[in-house]
Amino acid sequence: MGVESGQGPARHRWDHAVLAGEVALIGALYYLVPLEGGGAPWQLGARWTALVLGAALIGRSVVRAAVLQARADPAALPLRPPILLAACGIALFALADHGLALFRPGEFEGLETRTDALYFALTTLATVGYGDIHAQGQWARGLLIGQMVFNVAVVAGAVSLVTSRLQARARRG
C-alpha cells in the first residue's frame, strides 16, 4: 500500500489500529445490545424498525461511497467507511437472527447464543453454509432472504470498493 496524501508509514499503521479498534467496538456493542428478556410488543417493533433503518442507512452509505469513488481517484479515498459499513451490517443481521431465535423459538435450528448468530451471519455472508445452523420457519427464511440481498448488494459493494481502492494504491506504487 502506498502512502496517501503525505502521511508516513507510522500514520498509516495508526489508521489501521484505529480501524481495528472500531471494528472491535462494533463487536463489543453487538454483545451488549439488550435482546434477552422479551419485552412489550412495542419494544419488538422498535427493534425491527431499528434493524430496517440501520440496514437502509448502511446501504445508502455504500451507494454514496460508490458514487464518490466514481468521481474521484479511488486510491485517494479512505478504506475505513466501507469496512465499518460491512462490519455494522454483519452485526445488525446477527442481532436480527439472534432476536428472531429468542422471540420465535423454532425459527432456527442450532442458533442459541449471540456467538451462534454472529457465526451464522458470517457463514451466510461467505456463502459457506455448513448446515449446523439453518432456518426452519418462514420468518427466519424471510429474514435470510433480506440478509442475502443485503449481502450481495451492500456488503459485496463495500468489498468491491475496498478492492478497487487497494488496487489503485498498488498501481500508484
Short mmCIF file of C-alpha atoms in Angstrom, two decimals:
data_model
loop_
_atom_site.label_atom_id
_atom_site.label_comp_id
_atom_site.label_asym_id
_atom_site.label_seq_id
_atom_site.Cartn_x
_atom_site.Cartn_y
_atom_site.Cartn_z
CA MET A 1 0.00 0.00 0.00
CA GLY A 2 1.23 3.40 -0.85
CA VAL A 3 1.45 6.37 1.44
CA GLU A 4 -1.52 8.66 0.94
CA SER A 5 -1.52 12.45 0.90
CA GLY A 6 1.81 12.95 2.63
CA GLN A 7 1.12 10.59 5.50
CA GLY A 8 4.02 8.48 6.64
CA PRO A 9 4.06 4.76 7.42
CA ALA A 10 3.59 5.42 11.16
CA ARG A 11 0.37 7.33 10.46
CA HIS A 12 -0.77 4.53 8.16
CA ARG A 13 -0.21 1.93 10.92
CA TRP A 14 -2.07 4.17 13.38
CA ASP A 15 -5.04 4.41 10.97
CA HIS A 16 -5.15 0.60 10.71
CA ALA A 17 -5.01 0.26 14.50
CA VAL A 18 -7.88 2.73 14.89
CA LEU A 19 -9.91 0.83 12.28
CA ALA A 20 -9.27 -2.46 14.08
CA GLY A 21 -10.37 -0.82 17.33
CA GLU A 22 -13.57 0.47 15.70
CA VAL A 23 -14.41 -2.98 14.35
CA ALA A 24 -13.71 -4.45 17.82
CA LEU A 25 -16.04 -1.80 19.31
CA ILE A 26 -18.80 -2.84 16.88
CA GLY A 27 -18.25 -6.42 18.05
CA ALA A 28 -18.42 -5.39 21.71
CA LEU A 29 -21.60 -3.38 21.14
CA TYR A 30 -23.07 -6.37 19.35
CA TYR A 31 -22.71 -8.39 22.56
CA LEU A 32 -24.05 -5.54 24.73
CA VAL A 33 -27.29 -4.67 22.89
CA PRO A 34 -30.11 -5.92 25.13
CA LEU A 35 -32.30 -8.54 23.43
CA GLU A 36 -32.93 -11.08 26.12
CA GLY A 37 -35.85 -10.75 28.47
CA GLY A 38 -38.59 -10.27 25.92
CA GLY A 39 -40.44 -7.03 26.38
CA ALA A 40 -43.59 -5.34 25.28
CA PRO A 41 -44.74 -5.63 21.65
CA TRP A 42 -43.75 -2.01 21.01
CA GLN A 43 -40.18 -2.87 22.03
CA LEU A 44 -40.05 -5.69 19.50
CA GLY A 45 -41.45 -3.33 16.87
CA ALA A 46 -38.84 -0.72 17.77
CA ARG A 47 -36.05 -3.30 17.41
CA TRP A 48 -37.22 -4.38 13.96
CA THR A 49 -37.67 -0.76 12.90
CA ALA A 50 -34.10 -0.04 14.05
CA LEU A 51 -32.86 -3.04 12.03
CA VAL A 52 -34.60 -1.87 8.85
CA LEU A 53 -33.46 1.73 9.31
CA GLY A 54 -29.91 0.62 10.14
CA ALA A 55 -29.72 -1.61 7.06
CA ALA A 56 -31.13 1.21 4.89
CA LEU A 57 -28.61 3.69 6.29
CA ILE A 58 -25.74 1.29 5.64
CA GLY A 59 -27.00 0.67 2.11
CA ARG A 60 -27.28 4.40 1.45
CA SER A 61 -23.77 4.96 2.76
CA VAL A 62 -22.29 2.27 0.50
CA VAL A 63 -24.09 3.74 -2.53
CA ARG A 64 -22.78 7.19 -1.59
CA ALA A 65 -19.25 5.80 -1.28
CA ALA A 66 -19.57 4.17 -4.71
CA VAL A 67 -20.70 7.47 -6.25
CA LEU A 68 -17.75 9.27 -4.63
CA GLN A 69 -15.39 6.62 -5.95
CA ALA A 70 -16.73 7.03 -9.47
CA ARG A 71 -16.00 10.77 -9.27
CA ALA A 72 -12.61 10.64 -7.57
CA ASP A 73 -9.34 8.79 -7.65
CA PRO A 74 -10.08 5.50 -5.83
CA ALA A 75 -6.61 5.46 -4.28
CA ALA A 76 -7.31 8.77 -2.53
CA LEU A 77 -10.49 7.58 -0.83
CA PRO A 78 -10.28 6.10 2.67
CA LEU A 79 -10.77 2.36 3.25
CA ARG A 80 -12.39 2.89 6.64
CA PRO A 81 -16.02 3.66 5.67
CA PRO A 82 -16.75 0.52 3.60
CA ILE A 83 -15.06 -1.74 6.14
CA LEU A 84 -17.05 -0.22 9.01
CA LEU A 85 -20.27 -0.40 7.00
CA ALA A 86 -19.72 -4.10 6.30
CA ALA A 87 -18.98 -4.77 9.99
CA CYS A 88 -22.14 -2.88 11.03
CA GLY A 89 -24.24 -4.80 8.51
CA ILE A 90 -22.96 -8.14 9.77
CA ALA A 91 -23.62 -7.13 13.38
CA LEU A 92 -27.14 -5.88 12.54
CA PHE A 93 -28.15 -9.11 10.85
CA ALA A 94 -26.57 -11.24 13.56
CA LEU A 95 -28.66 -9.30 16.09
CA ALA A 96 -31.76 -9.82 13.97
CA ASP A 97 -31.06 -13.56 13.68
CA HIS A 98 -30.50 -13.86 17.42
CA GLY A 99 -33.53 -11.73 18.25
CA LEU A 100 -35.76 -13.82 16.00
CA ALA A 101 -34.42 -17.02 17.56
CA LEU A 102 -35.22 -15.62 21.02
CA PHE A 103 -38.69 -14.32 20.28
CA ARG A 104 -39.85 -17.08 17.95
CA PRO A 105 -38.32 -20.35 19.12
CA GLY A 106 -38.14 -22.95 16.38
CA GLU A 107 -37.38 -20.46 13.58
CA PHE A 108 -33.71 -21.50 13.58
CA GLU A 109 -32.18 -24.88 14.28
CA GLY A 110 -28.91 -24.65 16.22
CA LEU A 111 -28.93 -20.89 16.85
CA GLU A 112 -28.92 -20.41 20.61
CA THR A 113 -26.34 -17.76 21.50
CA ARG A 114 -25.08 -14.46 20.14
CA THR A 115 -21.91 -16.19 19.04
CA ASP A 116 -24.05 -18.70 17.12
CA ALA A 117 -25.84 -15.77 15.46
CA LEU A 118 -22.60 -13.99 14.53
CA TYR A 119 -21.17 -17.24 13.19
CA PHE A 120 -24.35 -17.82 11.19
CA ALA A 121 -24.34 -14.27 9.78
CA LEU A 122 -20.72 -14.69 8.68
CA THR A 123 -21.27 -18.13 7.12
CA THR A 124 -24.29 -16.71 5.29
CA LEU A 125 -22.18 -13.77 4.06
CA ALA A 126 -19.41 -16.10 2.93
CA THR A 127 -21.99 -18.42 1.34
CA VAL A 128 -20.35 -21.32 3.15
CA GLY A 129 -23.45 -22.69 4.87
CA TYR A 130 -22.14 -25.60 6.91
CA GLY A 131 -25.67 -26.71 7.74
CA ASP A 132 -25.17 -26.81 11.51
CA ILE A 133 -27.41 -23.75 11.87
CA HIS A 134 -30.27 -23.26 9.48
CA ALA A 135 -33.61 -21.54 9.08
CA GLN A 136 -36.66 -23.70 9.75
CA GLY A 137 -39.50 -21.20 9.97
CA GLN A 138 -40.97 -18.80 7.47
CA TRP A 139 -39.97 -15.73 9.49
CA ALA A 140 -36.34 -16.90 9.60
CA ARG A 141 -36.33 -17.65 5.88
CA GLY A 142 -37.79 -14.22 5.14
CA LEU A 143 -35.13 -12.58 7.28
CA LEU A 144 -32.44 -14.56 5.50
CA ILE A 145 -33.75 -13.52 2.09
CA GLY A 146 -33.33 -9.91 3.21
CA GLN A 147 -29.88 -10.71 4.61
CA MET A 148 -28.75 -12.36 1.38
CA VAL A 149 -29.98 -9.44 -0.73
CA PHE A 150 -28.20 -7.05 1.66
CA ASN A 151 -25.02 -9.16 1.47
CA VAL A 152 -24.99 -9.22 -2.33
CA ALA A 153 -25.90 -5.58 -2.81
CA VAL A 154 -24.27 -3.81 0.10
CA VAL A 155 -21.52 -5.91 1.60
CA ALA A 156 -20.30 -7.07 -1.82
CA GLY A 157 -20.35 -3.42 -2.89
CA ALA A 158 -18.26 -2.46 0.13
CA VAL A 159 -15.79 -5.26 -0.62
CA SER A 160 -15.62 -4.08 -4.23
CA LEU A 161 -14.87 -0.53 -3.08
CA VAL A 162 -12.08 -1.71 -0.80
CA THR A 163 -10.62 -3.95 -3.51
CA SER A 164 -10.61 -1.21 -6.14
CA ARG A 165 -9.01 1.22 -3.70
CA LEU A 166 -6.27 -1.25 -2.81
CA GLN A 167 -5.64 -1.98 -6.50
CA ALA A 168 -5.45 1.73 -7.31
CA ARG A 169 -2.99 2.27 -4.46
CA ALA A 170 -0.88 -0.66 -5.64
CA ARG A 171 -0.74 0.77 -9.17
CA ARG A 172 0.43 4.12 -7.77
CA GLY A 173 3.23 2.25 -6.10
#
